GROMACS .gro file of C-alpha atoms in nm:
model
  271
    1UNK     CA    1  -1.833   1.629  -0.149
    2UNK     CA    2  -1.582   1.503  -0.396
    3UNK     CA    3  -1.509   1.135  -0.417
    4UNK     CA    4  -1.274   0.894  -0.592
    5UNK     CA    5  -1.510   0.650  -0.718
    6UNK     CA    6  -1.506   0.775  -1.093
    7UNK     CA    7  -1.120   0.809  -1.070
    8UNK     CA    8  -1.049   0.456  -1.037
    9UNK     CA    9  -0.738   0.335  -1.231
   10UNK     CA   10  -0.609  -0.008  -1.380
   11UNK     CA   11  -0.312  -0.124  -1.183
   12UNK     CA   12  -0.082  -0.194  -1.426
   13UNK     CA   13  -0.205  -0.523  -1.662
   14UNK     CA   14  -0.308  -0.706  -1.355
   15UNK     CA   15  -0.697  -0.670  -1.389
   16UNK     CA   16  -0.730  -0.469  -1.104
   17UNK     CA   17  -0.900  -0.138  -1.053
   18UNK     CA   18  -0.789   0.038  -0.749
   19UNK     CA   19  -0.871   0.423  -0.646
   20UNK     CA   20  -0.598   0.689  -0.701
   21UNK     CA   21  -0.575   0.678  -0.292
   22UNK     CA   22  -0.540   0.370  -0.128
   23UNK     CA   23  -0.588   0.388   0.267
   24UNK     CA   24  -0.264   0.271   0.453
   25UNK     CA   25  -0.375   0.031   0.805
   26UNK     CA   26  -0.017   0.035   1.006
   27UNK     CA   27  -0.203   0.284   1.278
   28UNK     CA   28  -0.494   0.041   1.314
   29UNK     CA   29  -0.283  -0.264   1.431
   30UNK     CA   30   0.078  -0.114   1.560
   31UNK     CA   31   0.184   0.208   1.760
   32UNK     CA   32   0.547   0.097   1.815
   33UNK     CA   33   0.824   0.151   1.609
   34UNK     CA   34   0.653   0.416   1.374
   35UNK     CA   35   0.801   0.722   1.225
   36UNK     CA   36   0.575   0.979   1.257
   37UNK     CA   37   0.541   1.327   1.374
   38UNK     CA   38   0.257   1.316   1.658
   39UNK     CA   39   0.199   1.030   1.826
   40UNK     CA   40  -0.149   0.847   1.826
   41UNK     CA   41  -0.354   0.620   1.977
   42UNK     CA   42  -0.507   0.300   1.802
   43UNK     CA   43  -0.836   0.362   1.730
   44UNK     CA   44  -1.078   0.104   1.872
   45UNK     CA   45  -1.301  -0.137   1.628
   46UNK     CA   46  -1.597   0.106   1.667
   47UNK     CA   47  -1.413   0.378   1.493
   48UNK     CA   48  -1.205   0.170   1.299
   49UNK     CA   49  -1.510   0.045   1.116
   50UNK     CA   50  -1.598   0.382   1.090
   51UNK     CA   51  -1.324   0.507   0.884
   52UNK     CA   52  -1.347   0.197   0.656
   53UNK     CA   53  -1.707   0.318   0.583
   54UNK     CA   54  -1.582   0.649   0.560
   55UNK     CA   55  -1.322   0.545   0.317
   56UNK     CA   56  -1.610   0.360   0.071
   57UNK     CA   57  -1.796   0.608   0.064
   58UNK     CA   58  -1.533   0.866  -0.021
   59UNK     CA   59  -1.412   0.621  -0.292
   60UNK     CA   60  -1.127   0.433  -0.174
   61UNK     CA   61  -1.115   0.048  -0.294
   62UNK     CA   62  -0.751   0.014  -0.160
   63UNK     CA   63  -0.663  -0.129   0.181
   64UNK     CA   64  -0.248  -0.168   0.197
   65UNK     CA   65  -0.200  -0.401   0.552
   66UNK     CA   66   0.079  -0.592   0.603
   67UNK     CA   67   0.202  -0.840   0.890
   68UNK     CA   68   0.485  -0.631   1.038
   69UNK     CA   69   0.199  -0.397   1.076
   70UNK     CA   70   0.084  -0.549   1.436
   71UNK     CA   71  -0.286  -0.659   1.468
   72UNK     CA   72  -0.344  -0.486   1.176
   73UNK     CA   73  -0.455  -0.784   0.933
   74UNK     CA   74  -0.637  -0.972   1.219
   75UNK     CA   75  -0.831  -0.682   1.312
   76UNK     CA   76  -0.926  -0.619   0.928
   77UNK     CA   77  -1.079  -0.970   0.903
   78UNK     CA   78  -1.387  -0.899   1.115
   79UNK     CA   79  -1.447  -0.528   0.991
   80UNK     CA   80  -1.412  -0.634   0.637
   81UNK     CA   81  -1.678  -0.942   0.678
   82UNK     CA   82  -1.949  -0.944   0.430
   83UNK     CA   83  -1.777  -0.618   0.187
   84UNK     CA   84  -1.511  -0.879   0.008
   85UNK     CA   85  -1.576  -0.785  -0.323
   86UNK     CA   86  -1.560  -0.406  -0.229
   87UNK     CA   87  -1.175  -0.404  -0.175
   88UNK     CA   88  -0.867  -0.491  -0.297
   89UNK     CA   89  -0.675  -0.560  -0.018
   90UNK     CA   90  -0.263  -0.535  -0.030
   91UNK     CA   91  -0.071  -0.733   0.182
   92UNK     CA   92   0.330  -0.803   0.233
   93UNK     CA   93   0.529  -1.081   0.295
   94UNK     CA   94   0.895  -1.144   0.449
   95UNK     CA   95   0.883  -0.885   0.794
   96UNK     CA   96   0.804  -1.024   1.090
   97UNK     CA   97   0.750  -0.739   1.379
   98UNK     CA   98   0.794  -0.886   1.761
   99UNK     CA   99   0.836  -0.690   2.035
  100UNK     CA  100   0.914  -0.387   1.936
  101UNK     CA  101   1.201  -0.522   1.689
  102UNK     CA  102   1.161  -0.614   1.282
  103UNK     CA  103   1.296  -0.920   1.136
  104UNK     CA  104   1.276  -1.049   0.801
  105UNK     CA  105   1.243  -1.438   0.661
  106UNK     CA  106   1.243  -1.486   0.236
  107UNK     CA  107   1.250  -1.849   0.294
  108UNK     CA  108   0.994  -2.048   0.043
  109UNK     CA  109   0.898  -2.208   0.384
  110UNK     CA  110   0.815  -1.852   0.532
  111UNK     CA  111   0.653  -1.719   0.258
  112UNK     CA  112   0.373  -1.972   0.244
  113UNK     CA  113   0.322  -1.982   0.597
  114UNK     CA  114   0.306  -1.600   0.622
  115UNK     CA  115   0.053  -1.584   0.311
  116UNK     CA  116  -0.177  -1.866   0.474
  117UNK     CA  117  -0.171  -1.664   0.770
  118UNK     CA  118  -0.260  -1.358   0.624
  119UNK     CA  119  -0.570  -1.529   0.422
  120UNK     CA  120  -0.677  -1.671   0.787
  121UNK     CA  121  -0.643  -1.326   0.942
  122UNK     CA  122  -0.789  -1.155   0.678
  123UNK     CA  123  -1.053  -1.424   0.651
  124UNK     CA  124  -1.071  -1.456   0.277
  125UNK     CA  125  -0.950  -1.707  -0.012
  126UNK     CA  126  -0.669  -1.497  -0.178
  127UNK     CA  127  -0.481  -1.189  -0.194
  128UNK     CA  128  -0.548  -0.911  -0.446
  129UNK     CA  129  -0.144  -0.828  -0.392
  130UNK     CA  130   0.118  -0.919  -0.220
  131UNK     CA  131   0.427  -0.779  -0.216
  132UNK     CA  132   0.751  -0.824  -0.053
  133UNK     CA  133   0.843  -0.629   0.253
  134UNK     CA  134   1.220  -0.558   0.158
  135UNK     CA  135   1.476  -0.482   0.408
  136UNK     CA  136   1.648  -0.253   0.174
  137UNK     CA  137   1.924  -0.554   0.061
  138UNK     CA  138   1.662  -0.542  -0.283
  139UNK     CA  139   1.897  -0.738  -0.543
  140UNK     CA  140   1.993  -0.967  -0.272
  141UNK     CA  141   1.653  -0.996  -0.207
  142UNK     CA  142   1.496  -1.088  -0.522
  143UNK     CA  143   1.855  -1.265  -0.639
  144UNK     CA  144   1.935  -1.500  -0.372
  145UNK     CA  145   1.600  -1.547  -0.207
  146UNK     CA  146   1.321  -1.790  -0.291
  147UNK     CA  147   1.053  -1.549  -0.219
  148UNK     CA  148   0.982  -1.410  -0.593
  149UNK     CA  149   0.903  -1.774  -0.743
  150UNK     CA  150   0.707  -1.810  -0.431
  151UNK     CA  151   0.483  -1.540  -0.471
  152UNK     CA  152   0.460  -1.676  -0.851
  153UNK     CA  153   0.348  -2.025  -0.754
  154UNK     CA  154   0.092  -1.916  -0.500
  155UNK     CA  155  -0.034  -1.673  -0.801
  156UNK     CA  156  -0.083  -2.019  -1.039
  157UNK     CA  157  -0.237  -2.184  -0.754
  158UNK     CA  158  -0.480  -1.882  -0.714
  159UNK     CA  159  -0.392  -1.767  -0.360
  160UNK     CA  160  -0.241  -1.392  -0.458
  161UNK     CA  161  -0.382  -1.197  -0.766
  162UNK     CA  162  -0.088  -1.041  -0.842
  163UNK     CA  163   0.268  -1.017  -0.669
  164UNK     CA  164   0.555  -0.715  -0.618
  165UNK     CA  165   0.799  -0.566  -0.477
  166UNK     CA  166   0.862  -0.247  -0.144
  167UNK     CA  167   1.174  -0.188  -0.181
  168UNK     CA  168   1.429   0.107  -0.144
  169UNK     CA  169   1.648   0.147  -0.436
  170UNK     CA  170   1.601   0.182  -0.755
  171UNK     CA  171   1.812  -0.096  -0.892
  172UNK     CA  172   1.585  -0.351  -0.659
  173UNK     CA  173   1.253  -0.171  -0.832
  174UNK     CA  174   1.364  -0.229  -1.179
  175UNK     CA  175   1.423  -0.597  -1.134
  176UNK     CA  176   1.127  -0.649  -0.942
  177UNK     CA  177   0.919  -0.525  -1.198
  178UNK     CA  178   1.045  -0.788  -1.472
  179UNK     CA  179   0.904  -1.048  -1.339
  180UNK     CA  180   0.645  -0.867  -1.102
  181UNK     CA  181   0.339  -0.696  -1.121
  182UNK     CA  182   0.388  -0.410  -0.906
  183UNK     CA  183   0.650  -0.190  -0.726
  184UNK     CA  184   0.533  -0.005  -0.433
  185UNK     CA  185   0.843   0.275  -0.419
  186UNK     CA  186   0.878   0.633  -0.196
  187UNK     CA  187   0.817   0.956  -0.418
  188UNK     CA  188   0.741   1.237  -0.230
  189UNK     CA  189   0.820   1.580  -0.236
  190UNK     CA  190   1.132   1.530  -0.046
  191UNK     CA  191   1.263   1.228  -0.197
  192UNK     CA  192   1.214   1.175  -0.509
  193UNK     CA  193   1.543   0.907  -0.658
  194UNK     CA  194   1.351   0.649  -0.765
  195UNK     CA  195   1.167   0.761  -1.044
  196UNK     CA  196   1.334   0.582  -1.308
  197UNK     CA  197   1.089   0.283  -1.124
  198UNK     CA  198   0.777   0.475  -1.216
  199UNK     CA  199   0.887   0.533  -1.587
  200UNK     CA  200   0.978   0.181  -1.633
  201UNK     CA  201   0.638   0.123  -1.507
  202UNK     CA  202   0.458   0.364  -1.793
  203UNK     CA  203   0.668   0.218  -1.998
  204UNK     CA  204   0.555  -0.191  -1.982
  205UNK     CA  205   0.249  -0.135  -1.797
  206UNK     CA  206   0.328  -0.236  -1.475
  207UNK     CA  207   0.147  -0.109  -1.130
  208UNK     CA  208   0.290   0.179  -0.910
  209UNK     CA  209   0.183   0.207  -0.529
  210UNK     CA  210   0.351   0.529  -0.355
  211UNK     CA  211   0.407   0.454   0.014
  212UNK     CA  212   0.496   0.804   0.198
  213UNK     CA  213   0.342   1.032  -0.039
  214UNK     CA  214   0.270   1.299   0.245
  215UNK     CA  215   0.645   1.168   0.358
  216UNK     CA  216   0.505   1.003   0.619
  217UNK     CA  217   0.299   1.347   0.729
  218UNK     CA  218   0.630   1.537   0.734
  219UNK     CA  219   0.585   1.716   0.400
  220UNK     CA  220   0.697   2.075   0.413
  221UNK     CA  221   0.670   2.382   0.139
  222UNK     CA  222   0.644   2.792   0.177
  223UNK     CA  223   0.437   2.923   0.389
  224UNK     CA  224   0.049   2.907   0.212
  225UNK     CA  225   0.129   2.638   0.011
  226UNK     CA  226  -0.066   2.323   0.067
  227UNK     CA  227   0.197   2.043   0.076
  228UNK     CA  228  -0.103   1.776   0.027
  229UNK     CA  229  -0.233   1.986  -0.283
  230UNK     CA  230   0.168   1.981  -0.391
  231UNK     CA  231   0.253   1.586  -0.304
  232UNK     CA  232  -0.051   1.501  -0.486
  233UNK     CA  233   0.007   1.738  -0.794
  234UNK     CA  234   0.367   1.606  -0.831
  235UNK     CA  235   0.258   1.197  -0.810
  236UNK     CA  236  -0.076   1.210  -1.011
  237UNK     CA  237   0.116   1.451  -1.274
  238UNK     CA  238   0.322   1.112  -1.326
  239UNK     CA  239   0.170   0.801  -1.568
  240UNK     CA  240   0.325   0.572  -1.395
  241UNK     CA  241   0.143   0.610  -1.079
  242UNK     CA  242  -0.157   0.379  -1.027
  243UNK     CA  243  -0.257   0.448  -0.670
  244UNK     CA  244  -0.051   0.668  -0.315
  245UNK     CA  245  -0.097   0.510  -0.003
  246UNK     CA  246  -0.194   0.763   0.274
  247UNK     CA  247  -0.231   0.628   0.600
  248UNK     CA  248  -0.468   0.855   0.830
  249UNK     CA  249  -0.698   0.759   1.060
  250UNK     CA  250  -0.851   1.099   1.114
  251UNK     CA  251  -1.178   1.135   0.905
  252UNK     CA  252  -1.139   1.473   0.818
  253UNK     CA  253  -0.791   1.436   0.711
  254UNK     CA  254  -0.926   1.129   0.544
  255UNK     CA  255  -1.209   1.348   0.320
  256UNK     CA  256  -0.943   1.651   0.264
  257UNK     CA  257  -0.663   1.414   0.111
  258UNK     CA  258  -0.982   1.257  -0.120
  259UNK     CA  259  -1.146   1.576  -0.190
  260UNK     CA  260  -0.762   1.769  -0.268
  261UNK     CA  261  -0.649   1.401  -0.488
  262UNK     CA  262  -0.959   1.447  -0.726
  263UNK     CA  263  -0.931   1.781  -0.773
  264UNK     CA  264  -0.537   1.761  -0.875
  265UNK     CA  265  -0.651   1.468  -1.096
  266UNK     CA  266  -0.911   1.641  -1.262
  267UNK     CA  267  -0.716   1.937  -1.314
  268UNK     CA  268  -0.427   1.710  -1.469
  269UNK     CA  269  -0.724   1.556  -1.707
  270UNK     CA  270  -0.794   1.894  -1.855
  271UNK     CA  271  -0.463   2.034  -1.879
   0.00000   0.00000   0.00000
């Protein structure tokens, strides 16, 4: 069975090593408010734990949660207990998710009260990454708001590792990756207009998460073409790229996105 664990790559100059596949949590703590094609079920802490275990052994080092994703952070903390130093665990800051509705909060006040709460939830001492949950105003965002030297005081005082940007345009990616450490931006094989982020990123060394890789399981090609074999052969072919968020909870989707991502990047290694 292929695995990821010889695949791991350095996100950006932050230190970190993180698999070419991180896993994606937003189905293990929210069902509401999700754009996806089928619907699901949350899957209980039995089987949760199970795909975590799954997702070691296959290779995966990369856990992306987030607080507008529901119980998703709180539910990590007691699955994760006593396998710290096995992940690197993503988090986000500024969206709040209540009842069925988002809001979002870039006060300084917020944004250390949100991180505190997400080391209590997650039960550990600091954050590999954190990065801010835009709400698609990205220059306003990082102009006008005090989250960004936030994030970079709680990195001095040792709470976050590292500290970025999920945003929507490309203008807000650029600019977040001055001063940042990491851009998580949409390439898939449907949208694909903010590129120029990743070559920046090649360019001064800075990390590259891809949220909806598998566009958010809606990927479509000809018919007998895989469109995971074609997401992942058009976002490993790119340098930029450090890790793609896919966020299954199906084991055997799981071990075919693992199995199909190290054969595209072994293929790209010998071409």
């Amino acid at each position: 069975m292929k695995t990821l664990h010889d695949l791991h790559r350095p996100l950006g100059s932050t230190g970190l090593s993180v698999s070419p596949l991180g896993l994606g949590t937003v189905k293990l703590g929210r069902d509401q408010g999700v754009k996806y094609p089928n619907g699901f079920s949350i899957p209980d802490d039995f089987t949760a734990g199970q795909l975590l275990q799954l997702a070691r052994e296959l290779g995966i080092n990369l856990l992306d949660t987030a607080p507008a994703y529901g119980r998703s952070e709180e539910r990590l903390g007691p699955l994760l207990r006593g396998q710290r130093q096995d992940w690197v665990i993503v988090s986000k800051v500024g969206e709040e998710f209540d009842n069925g509705l988002s809001h979002f909060d870039f006060s300084a006040a917020h944004t250390r009260r949100s991180v505190e709460r997400s080391l209590q939830r997650l039960e550990t001492d600091y954050l590999d990454l954190l990065l801010v949950h835009s709400d698609g105003n990205d220059l306003a965002v990082l102009e006008h708001s005090e989250v960004y030297p936030t994030l970079a005081a709680l990195k001095a005082e040792g709470k976050i590792r590292a500290f970025g940007f999920s945003g929507k345009t490309v203008d807000g990616g650029l600019l977040a990756l001055q001063d940042g450490d990491c851009a998580m931006v949409t390439y898939n094989l449907n949208e694909q207009a903010e590129r120029p982020v990743l070559d920046y990123a090649a360019a001064h060394r800075k990390g590259i998460l891809i949220k909806k890789a598998l566009a958010s399981g809606h990927a479509c090609l000809a018919p007998g073409q895989d469109p995971v074999r074609a997401s992942f052969e058009l976002i490993f072919a790119h340098p930029g790229v450090s890790s793609a968020i896919v966020g299954t909870i199906n084991p055997l989707h799981l071990a075919h996105n693992v199995a199909t991502a190290a054969t595209v990047i072994e293929a790209l290694g010998h071409s």
